[in-house]
Amino acid sequence: MEPLLLRPNYISPVWSGSRINEARGIEGDASYGESFDVSVHEGLVNVVEGGPYDGVPLDELVREHRAQIMGDLEDDGIVQVLVMDAADNLSVQVHPDEAYAQAHEGDHEKTESWYILAAEPGAFIYCGTTTDDVDALRRAAEDDSIGERYCRKVPVSEGDFVLVPAGTLHALGKGVFALEVGSLGFKTYRICDWGRGRELHVKQGFDVLRTQSRPEPNHLGAFDPAAPAQTRRGITYRLFVSDVIDVRGTWECETDGRYEVLSCVAGSARIRTQGGVVELPFTRSALVPASAGGYVIEGTCRVLRSFATRPGEIV
């Protein structure tokens, strides 16, 4: 089976910027602040774009060709990838872990990571709290001031990669353009929306909040086309891993009996397998099925290589 390019699902939240439109040559009046590029989550399922499976929903393709796509992985979920451009702050939110999501939402844990594609001077993310005083946090949530009063402001720049575990209070800040790699769930509890009036989920948010979670970015630096090729670990979590690959010409990899998701975060890439070839421009992602056995990345580019981990696996 050839690499699968998927048709993005575009959304225009109230905080949308224009950089997704610009990167992908999208014209029109709508600014798409979010592009869901790889997902089999209900309501967000992508369909295949081009090739022999053009127009087939990804979840349907997984059911019909499970062994070819998933390999020896037991779960049918796919590592999720989306792109976000924040012209204004996103809501301050928190996501449930596996136990809470299963018990209360019939969903899976949502742990996510952000690779910073670009950031305006002085831009930051909100990541964790400045206090462990839950009563103080609850009082601030009552008047929608928790974001400014108690969220940690973490400066970011191009090439930073930060893991945001379930339970972490967080928000993408104004001026940040990011690609998100995340686990199988998609439940979000808003605790603060900066007075915009959208629905909040304060009770559930405090049910799952972990005030001790205060992540720091992995500072990988901006892509330098003149620098030597290299591969580095971007983030590691028990559910998924993402490597950062700087390519000069070609880079080869085996799929190790499972699918991989490749995301172009600088330059443009070509993904070649024995089954076929897909072009991967800046910000786009493709799914390489397990049956490919391996692939070659061609170009002068930076690519994220993301994959699900097996239970108990150390990577």
mmCIF file of C-alpha atoms in Angstrom:
data_model
loop_
_atom_site.group_PDB
_atom_site.id
_atom_site.type_symbol
_atom_site.label_atom_id
_atom_site.label_comp_id
_atom_site.label_asym_id
_atom_site.label_seq_id
_atom_site.Cartn_x
_atom_site.Cartn_y
_atom_site.Cartn_z
ATOM 1 C CA MET A 1 0.000 0.000 0.000
ATOM 2 C CA GLU A 2 1.293 3.470 -0.929
ATOM 3 C CA PRO A 3 1.685 6.379 1.510
ATOM 4 C CA LEU A 4 -1.678 7.956 2.272
ATOM 5 C CA LEU A 5 -2.144 11.703 1.861
ATOM 6 C CA LEU A 6 -5.326 12.765 3.638
ATOM 7 C CA ARG A 7 -7.768 15.564 2.854
ATOM 8 C CA PRO A 8 -7.647 18.162 5.648
ATOM 9 C CA ASN A 9 -10.732 19.101 7.654
ATOM 10 C CA TYR A 10 -10.652 22.878 8.095
ATOM 11 C CA ILE A 11 -12.220 24.849 10.960
ATOM 12 C CA SER A 12 -12.459 28.615 11.606
ATOM 13 C CA PRO A 13 -12.425 29.212 15.396
ATOM 14 C CA VAL A 14 -12.777 32.724 16.813
ATOM 15 C CA TRP A 15 -8.989 32.929 17.271
ATOM 16 C CA SER A 16 -8.068 31.955 13.696
ATOM 17 C CA GLY A 17 -5.045 33.400 11.942
ATOM 18 C CA SER A 18 -4.240 33.305 8.225
ATOM 19 C CA ARG A 19 -1.019 31.273 8.054
ATOM 20 C CA ILE A 20 -2.688 27.948 7.215
ATOM 21 C CA ASN A 21 -4.399 29.618 4.252
ATOM 22 C CA GLU A 22 -1.106 31.182 3.174
ATOM 23 C CA ALA A 23 0.924 27.983 3.519
ATOM 24 C CA ARG A 24 -1.567 25.968 1.487
ATOM 25 C CA GLY A 25 -2.631 28.567 -1.068
ATOM 26 C CA ILE A 26 -6.233 28.674 0.148
ATOM 27 C CA GLU A 27 -8.137 31.690 -1.186
ATOM 28 C CA GLY A 28 -11.406 33.208 0.018
ATOM 29 C CA ASP A 29 -12.694 35.176 2.968
ATOM 30 C CA ALA A 30 -12.494 32.414 5.601
ATOM 31 C CA SER A 31 -9.371 32.106 7.738
ATOM 32 C CA TYR A 32 -8.835 28.518 8.852
ATOM 33 C CA GLY A 33 -7.206 28.558 12.262
ATOM 34 C CA GLU A 34 -7.291 24.762 12.544
ATOM 35 C CA SER A 35 -6.646 22.014 10.053
ATOM 36 C CA PHE A 36 -7.301 18.459 11.217
ATOM 37 C CA ASP A 37 -4.936 16.510 8.982
ATOM 38 C CA VAL A 38 -4.735 12.983 10.431
ATOM 39 C CA SER A 39 -7.580 11.629 12.524
ATOM 40 C CA VAL A 40 -9.979 8.719 12.856
ATOM 41 C CA HIS A 41 -11.802 10.325 15.780
ATOM 42 C CA GLU A 42 -15.594 10.468 15.397
ATOM 43 C CA GLY A 43 -16.607 13.676 13.630
ATOM 44 C CA LEU A 44 -13.038 14.441 12.538
ATOM 45 C CA VAL A 45 -12.271 11.496 10.247
ATOM 46 C CA ASN A 46 -10.120 12.382 7.233
ATOM 47 C CA VAL A 47 -10.631 10.869 3.816
ATOM 48 C CA VAL A 48 -7.835 9.792 1.494
ATOM 49 C CA GLU A 49 -6.745 12.362 -1.066
ATOM 50 C CA GLY A 50 -5.600 10.903 -4.387
ATOM 51 C CA GLY A 51 -4.425 7.422 -5.304
ATOM 52 C CA PRO A 52 -6.475 4.217 -5.521
ATOM 53 C CA TYR A 53 -8.308 4.927 -2.244
ATOM 54 C CA ASP A 54 -9.263 8.518 -3.091
ATOM 55 C CA GLY A 55 -12.325 9.608 -1.091
ATOM 56 C CA VAL A 56 -12.306 6.630 1.295
ATOM 57 C CA PRO A 57 -12.637 7.602 4.987
ATOM 58 C CA LEU A 58 -9.536 6.644 6.941
ATOM 59 C CA ASP A 59 -11.441 4.736 9.632
ATOM 60 C CA GLU A 60 -13.159 2.657 6.955
ATOM 61 C CA LEU A 61 -9.828 1.974 5.256
ATOM 62 C CA VAL A 62 -8.336 0.843 8.584
ATOM 63 C CA ARG A 63 -11.246 -1.581 9.144
ATOM 64 C CA GLU A 64 -10.894 -3.060 5.660
ATOM 65 C CA HIS A 65 -7.079 -3.204 5.581
ATOM 66 C CA ARG A 66 -6.171 -3.341 9.237
ATOM 67 C CA ALA A 67 -3.076 -5.513 9.005
ATOM 68 C CA GLN A 68 -1.681 -3.561 6.070
ATOM 69 C CA ILE A 69 -2.065 -0.193 7.809
ATOM 70 C CA MET A 70 -1.695 -0.908 11.523
ATOM 71 C CA GLY A 71 0.714 -3.832 11.417
ATOM 72 C CA ASP A 72 1.012 -5.495 14.820
ATOM 73 C CA LEU A 73 -0.499 -2.613 16.823
ATOM 74 C CA GLU A 74 -3.524 -3.707 18.839
ATOM 75 C CA ASP A 75 -5.383 -0.378 18.908
ATOM 76 C CA ASP A 76 -7.317 0.914 15.885
ATOM 77 C CA GLY A 77 -6.655 4.562 16.768
ATOM 78 C CA ILE A 78 -4.243 6.670 14.738
ATOM 79 C CA VAL A 79 -1.855 9.280 16.139
ATOM 80 C CA GLN A 80 -3.646 12.576 15.497
ATOM 81 C CA VAL A 81 -2.107 15.554 13.724
ATOM 82 C CA LEU A 82 -3.493 19.049 13.290
ATOM 83 C CA VAL A 83 -2.143 22.491 12.481
ATOM 84 C CA MET A 84 -3.183 25.643 14.390
ATOM 85 C CA ASP A 85 -2.571 29.348 13.788
ATOM 86 C CA ALA A 86 -3.476 31.583 16.716
ATOM 87 C CA ALA A 87 -4.198 35.230 15.872
ATOM 88 C CA ASP A 88 -5.510 35.420 19.448
ATOM 89 C CA ASN A 89 -5.138 33.254 22.553
ATOM 90 C CA LEU A 90 -6.854 29.892 22.487
ATOM 91 C CA SER A 91 -9.066 29.023 25.434
ATOM 92 C CA VAL A 92 -7.291 27.828 28.574
ATOM 93 C CA GLN A 93 -8.138 24.149 28.757
ATOM 94 C CA VAL A 94 -7.279 20.755 30.164
ATOM 95 C CA HIS A 95 -7.727 17.235 28.798
ATOM 96 C CA PRO A 96 -8.654 13.991 30.596
ATOM 97 C CA ASP A 97 -6.412 10.986 31.104
ATOM 98 C CA GLU A 98 -7.441 7.503 29.926
ATOM 99 C CA ALA A 99 -9.295 6.480 33.099
ATOM 100 C CA TYR A 100 -11.423 9.648 33.286
ATOM 101 C CA ALA A 101 -12.077 9.755 29.539
ATOM 102 C CA GLN A 102 -13.246 6.143 29.514
ATOM 103 C CA ALA A 103 -15.409 6.501 32.623
ATOM 104 C CA HIS A 104 -17.057 9.823 31.760
ATOM 105 C CA GLU A 105 -16.801 10.388 28.011
ATOM 106 C CA GLY A 106 -16.475 7.012 26.304
ATOM 107 C CA ASP A 107 -13.286 8.426 24.802
ATOM 108 C CA HIS A 108 -9.536 8.011 25.134
ATOM 109 C CA GLU A 109 -6.876 10.108 26.829
ATOM 110 C CA LYS A 110 -5.864 13.302 25.084
ATOM 111 C CA THR A 111 -2.202 14.064 25.535
ATOM 112 C CA GLU A 112 -0.766 16.348 22.894
ATOM 113 C CA SER A 113 2.477 17.939 21.783
ATOM 114 C CA TRP A 114 3.184 21.144 19.894
ATOM 115 C CA TYR A 115 5.944 21.674 17.358
ATOM 116 C CA ILE A 116 6.335 25.432 16.837
ATOM 117 C CA LEU A 117 6.338 26.204 13.113
ATOM 118 C CA ALA A 118 6.675 29.951 13.678
ATOM 119 C CA ALA A 119 6.157 32.467 16.466
ATOM 120 C CA GLU A 120 5.917 36.237 16.467
ATOM 121 C CA PRO A 121 8.496 38.101 18.580
ATOM 122 C CA GLY A 122 7.582 37.804 22.262
ATOM 123 C CA ALA A 123 5.030 35.025 21.652
ATOM 124 C CA PHE A 124 4.457 32.381 24.298
ATOM 125 C CA ILE A 125 2.307 29.423 25.218
ATOM 126 C CA TYR A 126 0.401 28.941 28.458
ATOM 127 C CA CYS A 127 1.668 25.680 29.936
ATOM 128 C CA GLY A 128 0.966 24.650 33.526
ATOM 129 C CA THR A 129 0.034 26.691 36.582
ATOM 130 C CA THR A 130 2.055 29.061 38.761
ATOM 131 C CA THR A 131 0.404 27.727 41.932
ATOM 132 C CA ASP A 132 -0.716 24.453 43.481
ATOM 133 C CA ASP A 133 -3.478 26.269 45.416
ATOM 134 C CA VAL A 134 -6.559 24.694 43.864
ATOM 135 C CA ASP A 135 -8.927 26.954 45.833
ATOM 136 C CA ALA A 136 -7.236 30.035 44.392
ATOM 137 C CA LEU A 137 -7.480 28.521 40.914
ATOM 138 C CA ARG A 138 -11.192 27.811 41.405
ATOM 139 C CA ARG A 139 -11.842 31.408 42.490
ATOM 140 C CA ALA A 140 -10.016 32.697 39.436
ATOM 141 C CA ALA A 141 -12.010 30.357 37.209
ATOM 142 C CA GLU A 142 -15.239 31.869 38.528
ATOM 143 C CA ASP A 143 -14.453 35.280 37.010
ATOM 144 C CA ASP A 144 -12.613 33.924 33.923
ATOM 145 C CA SER A 145 -9.282 35.358 35.102
ATOM 146 C CA ILE A 146 -7.372 32.119 35.648
ATOM 147 C CA GLY A 147 -5.464 32.491 32.381
ATOM 148 C CA GLU A 148 -3.798 35.804 33.214
ATOM 149 C CA ARG A 149 -3.479 35.225 36.951
ATOM 150 C CA TYR A 150 -2.196 31.672 37.235
ATOM 151 C CA CYS A 151 -1.107 30.232 33.875
ATOM 152 C CA ARG A 152 2.637 29.879 33.243
ATOM 153 C CA LYS A 153 3.760 31.900 30.235
ATOM 154 C CA VAL A 154 6.471 29.965 28.398
ATOM 155 C CA PRO A 155 8.239 31.819 25.538
ATOM 156 C CA VAL A 156 8.545 29.803 22.325
ATOM 157 C CA SER A 157 10.204 30.138 18.953
ATOM 158 C CA GLU A 158 10.474 28.152 15.741
ATOM 159 C CA GLY A 159 11.768 24.635 16.343
ATOM 160 C CA ASP A 160 10.566 24.288 19.936
ATOM 161 C CA PHE A 161 8.720 21.051 20.707
ATOM 162 C CA VAL A 162 6.718 20.676 23.921
ATOM 163 C CA LEU A 163 4.789 17.728 25.340
ATOM 164 C CA VAL A 164 1.494 18.665 27.052
ATOM 165 C CA PRO A 165 0.334 15.653 29.112
ATOM 166 C CA ALA A 166 -3.314 15.100 30.002
ATOM 167 C CA GLY A 167 -4.211 17.155 33.073
ATOM 168 C CA THR A 168 -1.984 20.115 32.147
ATOM 169 C CA LEU A 169 -3.575 23.571 32.101
ATOM 170 C CA HIS A 170 -2.591 25.009 28.732
ATOM 171 C CA ALA A 171 -3.350 27.261 25.771
ATOM 172 C CA LEU A 172 -1.652 28.262 22.562
ATOM 173 C CA GLY A 173 -0.809 31.952 22.799
ATOM 174 C CA LYS A 174 -1.412 34.734 20.304
ATOM 175 C CA GLY A 175 1.067 34.765 17.432
ATOM 176 C CA VAL A 176 1.996 31.071 17.599
ATOM 177 C CA PHE A 177 1.777 28.792 14.541
ATOM 178 C CA ALA A 178 2.038 25.144 15.575
ATOM 179 C CA LEU A 179 1.638 21.558 14.448
ATOM 180 C CA GLU A 180 0.089 19.293 17.066
ATOM 181 C CA VAL A 181 0.810 15.582 17.413
ATOM 182 C CA GLY A 182 -1.486 13.860 19.886
ATOM 183 C CA SER A 183 -2.957 10.663 21.259
ATOM 184 C CA LEU A 184 -6.277 9.037 20.397
ATOM 185 C CA GLY A 185 -8.790 11.100 22.398
ATOM 186 C CA PHE A 186 -10.201 14.521 21.672
ATOM 187 C CA LYS A 187 -12.142 15.667 24.735
ATOM 188 C CA THR A 188 -11.394 19.249 25.790
ATOM 189 C CA TYR A 189 -12.514 21.015 28.973
ATOM 190 C CA ARG A 190 -12.385 24.808 28.751
ATOM 191 C CA ILE A 191 -11.661 26.540 32.047
ATOM 192 C CA CYS A 192 -11.119 30.082 30.705
ATOM 193 C CA ASP A 193 -12.113 31.687 27.394
ATOM 194 C CA TRP A 194 -10.918 35.270 27.925
ATOM 195 C CA GLY A 195 -14.490 36.570 28.187
ATOM 196 C CA ARG A 196 -15.536 35.386 24.731
ATOM 197 C CA GLY A 197 -18.643 33.711 26.136
ATOM 198 C CA ARG A 198 -18.222 30.185 24.800
ATOM 199 C CA GLU A 199 -19.243 27.224 26.950
ATOM 200 C CA LEU A 200 -16.916 26.398 29.837
ATOM 201 C CA HIS A 201 -16.384 23.018 31.520
ATOM 202 C CA VAL A 202 -15.001 24.106 34.872
ATOM 203 C CA LYS A 203 -16.158 21.120 36.961
ATOM 204 C CA GLN A 204 -14.723 18.530 34.586
ATOM 205 C CA GLY A 205 -11.587 20.593 34.118
ATOM 206 C CA PHE A 206 -10.849 20.624 37.843
ATOM 207 C CA ASP A 207 -11.659 16.918 38.060
ATOM 208 C CA VAL A 208 -8.676 16.163 35.811
ATOM 209 C CA LEU A 209 -6.347 19.116 36.523
ATOM 210 C CA ARG A 210 -2.773 18.245 37.599
ATOM 211 C CA THR A 211 -1.237 21.430 38.989
ATOM 212 C CA GLN A 212 2.196 19.789 39.239
ATOM 213 C CA SER A 213 2.411 19.408 35.441
ATOM 214 C CA ARG A 214 4.640 22.237 34.189
ATOM 215 C CA PRO A 215 6.205 21.156 30.874
ATOM 216 C CA GLU A 216 9.210 22.828 29.282
ATOM 217 C CA PRO A 217 9.934 22.925 25.521
ATOM 218 C CA ASN A 218 12.652 20.927 23.843
ATOM 219 C CA HIS A 219 14.587 23.686 22.017
ATOM 220 C CA LEU A 220 15.614 22.113 18.706
ATOM 221 C CA GLY A 221 16.208 25.363 16.828
ATOM 222 C CA ALA A 222 14.875 26.523 13.476
ATOM 223 C CA PHE A 223 15.588 24.407 10.410
ATOM 224 C CA ASP A 224 18.837 25.380 8.683
ATOM 225 C CA PRO A 225 19.005 24.153 5.064
ATOM 226 C CA ALA A 226 22.811 24.528 5.104
ATOM 227 C CA ALA A 227 23.396 22.489 8.276
ATOM 228 C CA PRO A 228 24.224 18.750 8.261
ATOM 229 C CA ALA A 229 21.448 16.177 8.193
ATOM 230 C CA GLN A 230 20.469 14.834 11.598
ATOM 231 C CA THR A 231 17.793 12.945 13.529
ATOM 232 C CA ARG A 232 16.765 13.873 17.067
ATOM 233 C CA ARG A 233 14.084 12.805 19.490
ATOM 234 C CA GLY A 234 11.456 15.533 19.702
ATOM 235 C CA ILE A 235 9.103 14.164 22.362
ATOM 236 C CA THR A 236 8.614 10.827 24.098
ATOM 237 C CA TYR A 237 5.423 9.704 25.805
ATOM 238 C CA ARG A 238 4.099 6.293 26.779
ATOM 239 C CA LEU A 239 1.481 6.458 23.973
ATOM 240 C CA PHE A 240 3.428 8.010 21.122
ATOM 241 C CA VAL A 241 6.822 9.311 20.057
ATOM 242 C CA SER A 242 7.902 11.956 17.565
ATOM 243 C CA ASP A 243 11.366 12.265 16.033
ATOM 244 C CA VAL A 244 12.662 15.350 14.216
ATOM 245 C CA ILE A 245 14.481 14.544 10.983
ATOM 246 C CA ASP A 246 16.513 17.105 9.033
ATOM 247 C CA VAL A 247 16.979 15.797 5.497
ATOM 248 C CA ARG A 248 19.574 16.808 2.884
ATOM 249 C CA GLY A 249 18.862 14.740 -0.210
ATOM 250 C CA THR A 250 17.518 11.415 1.095
ATOM 251 C CA TRP A 251 16.810 9.695 4.409
ATOM 252 C CA GLU A 252 15.681 6.059 4.715
ATOM 253 C CA CYS A 253 13.752 4.286 7.473
ATOM 254 C CA GLU A 254 12.031 0.965 8.145
ATOM 255 C CA THR A 255 8.502 0.975 9.591
ATOM 256 C CA ASP A 256 9.150 -1.674 12.292
ATOM 257 C CA GLY A 257 5.809 -3.427 11.850
ATOM 258 C CA ARG A 258 3.566 -0.393 12.444
ATOM 259 C CA TYR A 259 2.286 2.699 10.640
ATOM 260 C CA GLU A 260 4.066 6.046 10.896
ATOM 261 C CA VAL A 261 2.829 9.602 10.363
ATOM 262 C CA LEU A 262 5.214 11.972 8.587
ATOM 263 C CA SER A 263 4.679 15.749 8.843
ATOM 264 C CA CYS A 264 6.663 18.322 6.876
ATOM 265 C CA VAL A 265 7.510 21.221 9.192
ATOM 266 C CA ALA A 266 10.085 23.018 7.016
ATOM 267 C CA GLY A 267 10.793 22.981 3.284
ATOM 268 C CA SER A 268 8.987 20.379 1.203
ATOM 269 C CA ALA A 269 9.383 16.618 1.105
ATOM 270 C CA ARG A 270 8.699 13.655 -1.142
ATOM 271 C CA ILE A 271 7.814 10.337 0.523
ATOM 272 C CA ARG A 272 8.713 7.290 -1.541
ATOM 273 C CA THR A 273 7.843 3.637 -0.847
ATOM 274 C CA GLN A 274 7.743 0.537 -3.032
ATOM 275 C CA GLY A 275 3.991 1.152 -3.348
ATOM 276 C CA GLY A 276 4.119 4.752 -4.514
ATOM 277 C CA VAL A 277 5.112 8.359 -3.928
ATOM 278 C CA VAL A 278 3.418 11.373 -2.329
ATOM 279 C CA GLU A 279 4.489 14.998 -2.280
ATOM 280 C CA LEU A 280 4.459 16.532 1.183
ATOM 281 C CA PRO A 281 4.529 20.351 1.163
ATOM 282 C CA PHE A 282 5.082 22.506 4.255
ATOM 283 C CA THR A 283 2.538 21.737 7.063
ATOM 284 C CA ARG A 284 1.081 18.647 5.357
ATOM 285 C CA SER A 285 1.167 15.093 6.765
ATOM 286 C CA ALA A 286 0.971 11.595 5.298
ATOM 287 C CA LEU A 287 0.419 8.167 6.800
ATOM 288 C CA VAL A 288 2.890 5.451 5.832
ATOM 289 C CA PRO A 289 1.196 2.056 6.319
ATOM 290 C CA ALA A 290 3.006 -0.746 8.099
ATOM 291 C CA SER A 291 2.926 -2.853 4.938
ATOM 292 C CA ALA A 292 5.227 -0.352 3.199
ATOM 293 C CA GLY A 293 8.084 -1.947 5.136
ATOM 294 C CA GLY A 294 10.114 1.233 4.799
ATOM 295 C CA TYR A 295 10.295 4.555 3.027
ATOM 296 C CA VAL A 296 12.623 7.231 1.734
ATOM 297 C CA ILE A 297 12.234 10.963 2.446
ATOM 298 C CA GLU A 298 13.606 13.105 -0.368
ATOM 299 C CA GLY A 299 14.302 16.838 -0.313
ATOM 300 C CA THR A 300 15.822 19.575 1.795
ATOM 301 C CA CYS A 301 13.362 19.599 4.645
ATOM 302 C CA ARG A 302 12.507 18.922 8.277
ATOM 303 C CA VAL A 303 10.009 16.125 8.894
ATOM 304 C CA LEU A 304 8.399 14.874 12.097
ATOM 305 C CA ARG A 305 8.214 11.085 12.277
ATOM 306 C CA SER A 306 5.432 10.164 14.734
ATOM 307 C CA PHE A 307 4.271 6.700 15.738
ATOM 308 C CA ALA A 308 2.247 4.927 18.411
ATOM 309 C CA THR A 309 4.108 2.883 21.001
ATOM 310 C CA ARG A 310 3.331 -0.689 21.970
ATOM 311 C CA PRO A 311 2.283 -1.431 25.583
ATOM 312 C CA GLY A 312 5.363 -1.404 27.795
ATOM 313 C CA GLU A 313 7.691 -0.558 24.909
ATOM 314 C CA ILE A 314 10.777 1.521 25.625
ATOM 315 C CA VAL A 315 11.779 3.659 22.612
#
